[in-house]
Amino acid sequence: MPGDALSQDPAELRRRIDTTRAHPARVYDVFLGGKDNYEVDRAAAAAALTANPRGYLDVRHNRDFLRRAVNTLTGEEGIRQYLDIGTGLPTQENVHQIAQRLASDSRVVYVDNDPVVLAHARALLTSGPEGRTDYIDADLENPAQILEAAAKTLDFDRPVALALVAILHFVEDDKAYPIVRELIEALPSGSRLVLSHLTEDLNPENIRAVQRTYTERGFTFVLRSKVEVERFLTENGLEVDEPGVVPAHHWRPDNAAPVPEQPEPGYFDGLDDIEKVRYRDINDVTDADINVYAVTGRKP
């Protein structure tokens, strides 16, 4: 349960953290410039960057898609509740910060199963006084547990936006489609799905090279086609929002992606390639850089 998870003994948390194997949430954190990762995660990120030197654009534009989707759903569609599964480590623009800036009464439940994320989860709970946030220590592959715990914070009689952002490519088909079905079945009419997913449709050579670096480290890594991504919506009766399933940087681009604050001149001299990623301006993106589909849909 959320409260029990956050009160977990620090020694038990340390025992759960496996520093010998890379974890997707922590590798993602490396690309976003975070510090809550281990050498094995940085090695995985560096290998992926070697395989595709502009691969950081997938990660950063995936995150920027989430920013735009939450802005759109909160500001234009009146969504006030979010269930974000596969949250990852806290960043500067978490879902509750984006949503509550537009609607202070927004409620957000975060879900992840990495003990490193759990150890930093309190950073995800800094809600404004009118809203509410919570964190669930659970696995996507146990949707019943997620839904039961989320119901303590979210009102499932009102629309909920389910965010599955860059997580389903870590789940095989025989589990991924039933998991999404169970989650969506629990949502009321008017709810939304926010989904992004890696694909080999767009630039296959680049992403297959990255895929090899992950599978060599024991990750499940499923690249799905546009049709296969769309199935997550159409098989569950969702209406696909405009502009449909599109490369992440083409999903309702509202304005330039934020440019990270730049360090003092000469600072870069002491950084390796993976450390420089956090400072890159991603507005020079081209279609040849992106391997992520993005889409949102509505439950009638």
C-alpha atoms as one frame of an Amber mdcrd trajectory, in Angstrom:
protein
   0.000   0.000   0.000   1.193   3.566  -0.557   1.660   4.513   3.079   3.261
   1.183   3.959   5.651   1.488   1.031   6.896   4.913   2.040   7.476   3.805
   5.622   9.554   0.825   4.507  12.726   0.339   6.512  15.763   1.926   4.784
  17.784  -1.247   5.309  15.083  -3.274   3.568  15.075  -0.793   0.690  18.833
  -1.115   0.310  18.492  -4.889   0.275  16.000  -4.683  -2.595  18.237  -2.507
  -4.768  20.201  -4.601  -7.253  23.245  -2.588  -8.299  24.569  -5.425 -10.473
  21.888  -5.082 -13.170  20.683  -2.017 -15.023  17.073  -0.974 -14.432  14.963
   0.833 -17.068  13.860   3.597 -14.674  17.426   4.344 -13.698  18.749   4.226
 -17.284  15.991   6.687 -18.212  17.136   8.837 -15.300  20.665   8.916 -16.764
  19.368  10.313 -20.053  17.320  12.941 -18.223  20.395  14.091 -16.345  19.414
  12.602 -12.999  21.792  11.490 -10.278  19.822   8.589  -8.787  21.459   5.809
 -10.762  24.396   3.434 -10.581  27.442   2.673 -12.684  25.675  -0.284 -14.287
  22.853   2.045 -15.389  25.290   4.626 -16.753  27.082   1.860 -18.653  23.790
   0.755 -20.216  22.953   4.335 -21.185  26.440   4.884 -22.607  26.183   1.700
 -24.689  22.827   2.835 -26.060  24.282   6.255 -26.859  27.198   4.646 -28.681
  24.741   2.559 -30.720  22.658   5.651 -31.521  24.455   8.941 -30.693  21.236
  10.966 -30.977  19.169   8.419 -29.080  18.820  10.818 -26.150  16.301  12.644
 -28.341  13.925   9.691 -27.984  14.052   9.969 -24.195  13.802  13.731 -23.998
  11.032  14.048 -26.612   9.142  11.227 -24.957   9.232  13.264 -21.748   8.191
  16.401 -23.590   5.226  14.526 -25.071   4.100  13.762 -21.523   4.367  17.460
 -20.644   2.219  18.452 -23.620  -0.320  15.686 -23.027  -0.850  16.638 -19.386
  -1.114  20.316 -20.352  -3.714  19.443 -22.990  -5.793  17.088 -20.867  -5.761
  19.330 -17.826  -6.103  22.685 -19.535  -8.408  21.809 -22.438 -10.210  18.604
 -21.458 -10.802  19.182 -17.754  -9.016  16.051 -16.544  -8.221  16.295 -12.843
  -6.983  12.782 -12.053  -3.894  10.909 -13.287  -2.646   7.367 -12.766   0.994
   7.351 -13.920   2.395   3.806 -14.116   6.100   3.352 -14.648   6.735   6.762
 -13.168  10.492   6.562 -12.977  12.629   8.752 -10.782  11.439  12.264  -9.868
  12.334  14.977 -12.353  11.778  18.727 -12.395   8.500  18.442 -14.291   6.508
  15.630 -12.749   2.871  15.045 -13.713   1.436  16.586 -10.536   3.520  19.748
 -10.988   2.298  20.195 -14.554  -1.339  19.382 -13.754  -1.583  21.351 -10.509
  -0.075  24.421 -12.120  -3.185  24.501 -14.325  -5.694  23.026 -11.867  -4.609
  23.092  -8.235  -7.117  20.398  -7.214  -5.611  17.744  -9.514  -4.918  14.320
  -8.015  -2.047  12.122  -9.169  -1.061   8.573  -8.246   2.401   7.389  -9.256
   3.307   3.703  -9.630   6.714   2.070  -9.962   8.447  -1.072  -8.709  12.063
   0.088  -8.534  13.195   0.489  -4.906  15.412   3.410  -5.962  12.272   5.215
  -7.162  10.561   4.322  -3.883  13.495   5.731  -1.927  12.963   9.100  -3.637
   9.173   8.947  -3.854   8.578  11.657  -1.284   9.716  14.108  -3.953   6.624
  13.018  -5.893   4.294  13.807  -3.006   4.790  17.579  -2.781   1.224  18.359
  -3.703  -0.366  21.751  -3.366  -2.933  22.068  -0.554  -5.956  21.638  -2.838
  -4.690  18.589  -4.716  -3.300  15.253  -3.673  -0.518  12.892  -4.756   0.342
   9.365  -3.740   2.871   6.674  -4.625   2.277   2.937  -5.037   5.147   0.463
  -4.886   3.794  -2.058  -7.383   4.467  -3.789 -10.691   2.582  -3.048 -13.911
   2.047  -6.791 -14.204  -0.260  -6.668 -11.164  -2.979  -4.248 -12.316  -5.492
  -5.422  -9.688  -3.148  -4.346  -6.876  -2.541  -0.999  -8.587  -6.241  -0.287
  -9.032  -7.111  -1.240  -5.455  -4.424   1.026  -4.015  -5.106   3.893  -6.437
  -8.777   3.938  -5.421  -7.697   5.344  -2.042  -6.659   8.572  -3.781  -8.528
   8.641  -7.082 -12.287   8.669  -7.575 -13.017   6.012 -10.186 -16.476   7.454
 -10.733 -14.806  10.452 -12.408 -12.512  10.469 -15.457  -8.924   9.366 -14.933
  -6.006   9.761 -17.324  -3.943   6.581 -17.390  -0.328   7.316 -18.363   1.680
   4.419 -19.803   4.651   6.368 -21.065   7.664   4.429 -22.379   6.852   1.347
 -20.328   4.975  -1.157 -22.497   8.013  -1.960 -24.655   9.379  -3.715 -21.556
   6.413  -6.141 -21.548   5.821  -9.064 -23.903   2.619  -9.230 -25.987   1.025
 -12.057 -23.996   1.040  -9.807 -20.921   0.966  -6.270 -22.321  -2.416  -6.318
 -24.046  -4.312  -8.046 -21.176  -2.745  -5.658 -18.623  -3.894  -2.594 -20.552
  -7.336  -4.125 -21.015  -7.747  -4.699 -17.263  -6.650  -1.163 -16.435  -8.919
   0.489 -18.986 -11.920  -1.630 -18.018 -11.688  -0.108 -14.535 -11.826   3.466
 -15.821 -15.098   5.383 -16.202 -16.408   7.032 -19.347 -14.465  10.134 -20.302
 -11.162   8.719 -19.088  -8.043   8.995 -21.216  -5.034   6.897 -22.133  -1.668
   8.630 -22.595   0.719   6.214 -24.268   4.165   6.267 -25.833   6.106   3.321
 -27.222   9.369   2.563 -29.002   9.109   1.295 -32.583  11.286   0.124 -35.438
   8.923   1.606 -38.043  10.704   4.932 -38.238  14.480   4.422 -38.139  14.985
   0.666 -37.774  18.764   0.488 -37.953  19.271   2.930 -35.081  16.710   1.461
 -32.720  17.670  -2.158 -33.377  21.224  -1.300 -32.382  19.894   0.183 -29.138
  17.632  -2.833 -28.621  20.656  -5.138 -28.741  22.400  -3.178 -25.986  19.366
  -3.599 -23.723  18.598  -7.248 -24.452  22.248  -8.100 -23.791  21.638  -6.772
 -20.279  18.591  -8.940 -19.732  15.819  -6.444 -20.503  12.639  -7.400 -22.289
  12.549  -4.943 -25.174   9.622  -5.196 -27.601   9.519  -2.798 -30.555   5.932
  -2.471 -31.786   4.585  -1.182 -35.086   2.077   1.634 -35.460  -0.723  -0.910
 -35.870   0.404  -2.795 -32.765   0.552   0.427 -30.726  -2.887   1.482 -31.944
  -4.243  -1.898 -30.795  -3.839  -0.800 -27.176  -6.573   1.741 -27.878  -8.813
   0.191 -30.524  -9.070  -3.229 -28.847 -10.333  -1.470 -25.740 -12.916   0.660
 -27.508 -11.033   3.936 -27.105 -11.478   6.814 -29.509  -8.059   7.834 -30.827
  -7.440  11.563 -30.432  -6.000  13.671 -33.216  -3.377  13.482 -34.618  -3.439
   9.707 -34.008  -0.391   7.533 -33.488   2.521   9.747 -34.540   6.226  10.211
 -33.786   6.486  11.844 -30.373   7.767  15.210 -31.613   4.756  15.499 -33.952
   2.105  15.029 -31.254   0.517  18.494 -30.931   3.760  20.488 -30.785   2.753
  23.590 -28.872   6.047  25.405 -28.600   9.754  24.714 -28.415  10.846  22.148
 -25.864  12.418  23.788 -22.811  16.185  24.282 -23.111  18.130  23.145 -20.020
  20.030  25.786 -18.122  23.559  25.890 -19.511  26.679  25.583 -17.326  29.612
  27.942 -17.186  32.024  27.927 -20.163  34.612  25.184 -19.835  32.364  22.982
 -17.677  31.807  20.588 -20.584  35.521  19.824 -20.780  35.296  17.546 -17.775
  32.171  15.655 -18.869  31.816  12.451 -20.845  29.240  12.095 -23.632  26.483
  10.687 -21.435  26.898  13.509 -18.888  26.581  16.127 -21.632  23.154  14.824
 -22.668  21.301  16.673 -19.889  22.385  20.029 -21.360  21.481  19.329 -24.988
  18.918  21.512 -26.743  16.509  19.019 -28.318  14.822  21.479 -30.660  17.115
  20.461 -33.530  15.239  17.145 -33.780  14.482  15.619 -37.201  12.310  12.678
 -38.227  15.503  10.617 -38.567  16.115  10.960 -34.827  12.871   9.683 -33.331
  11.802   6.084 -32.681   8.907   6.747 -30.302   5.206   6.748 -31.144   2.871
   8.885 -29.039  -0.909   8.816 -28.813  -3.807   9.655 -26.536  -7.335   8.288
 -26.595 -10.691   8.692 -24.884 -12.979   6.090 -23.353 -16.517   6.800 -24.604
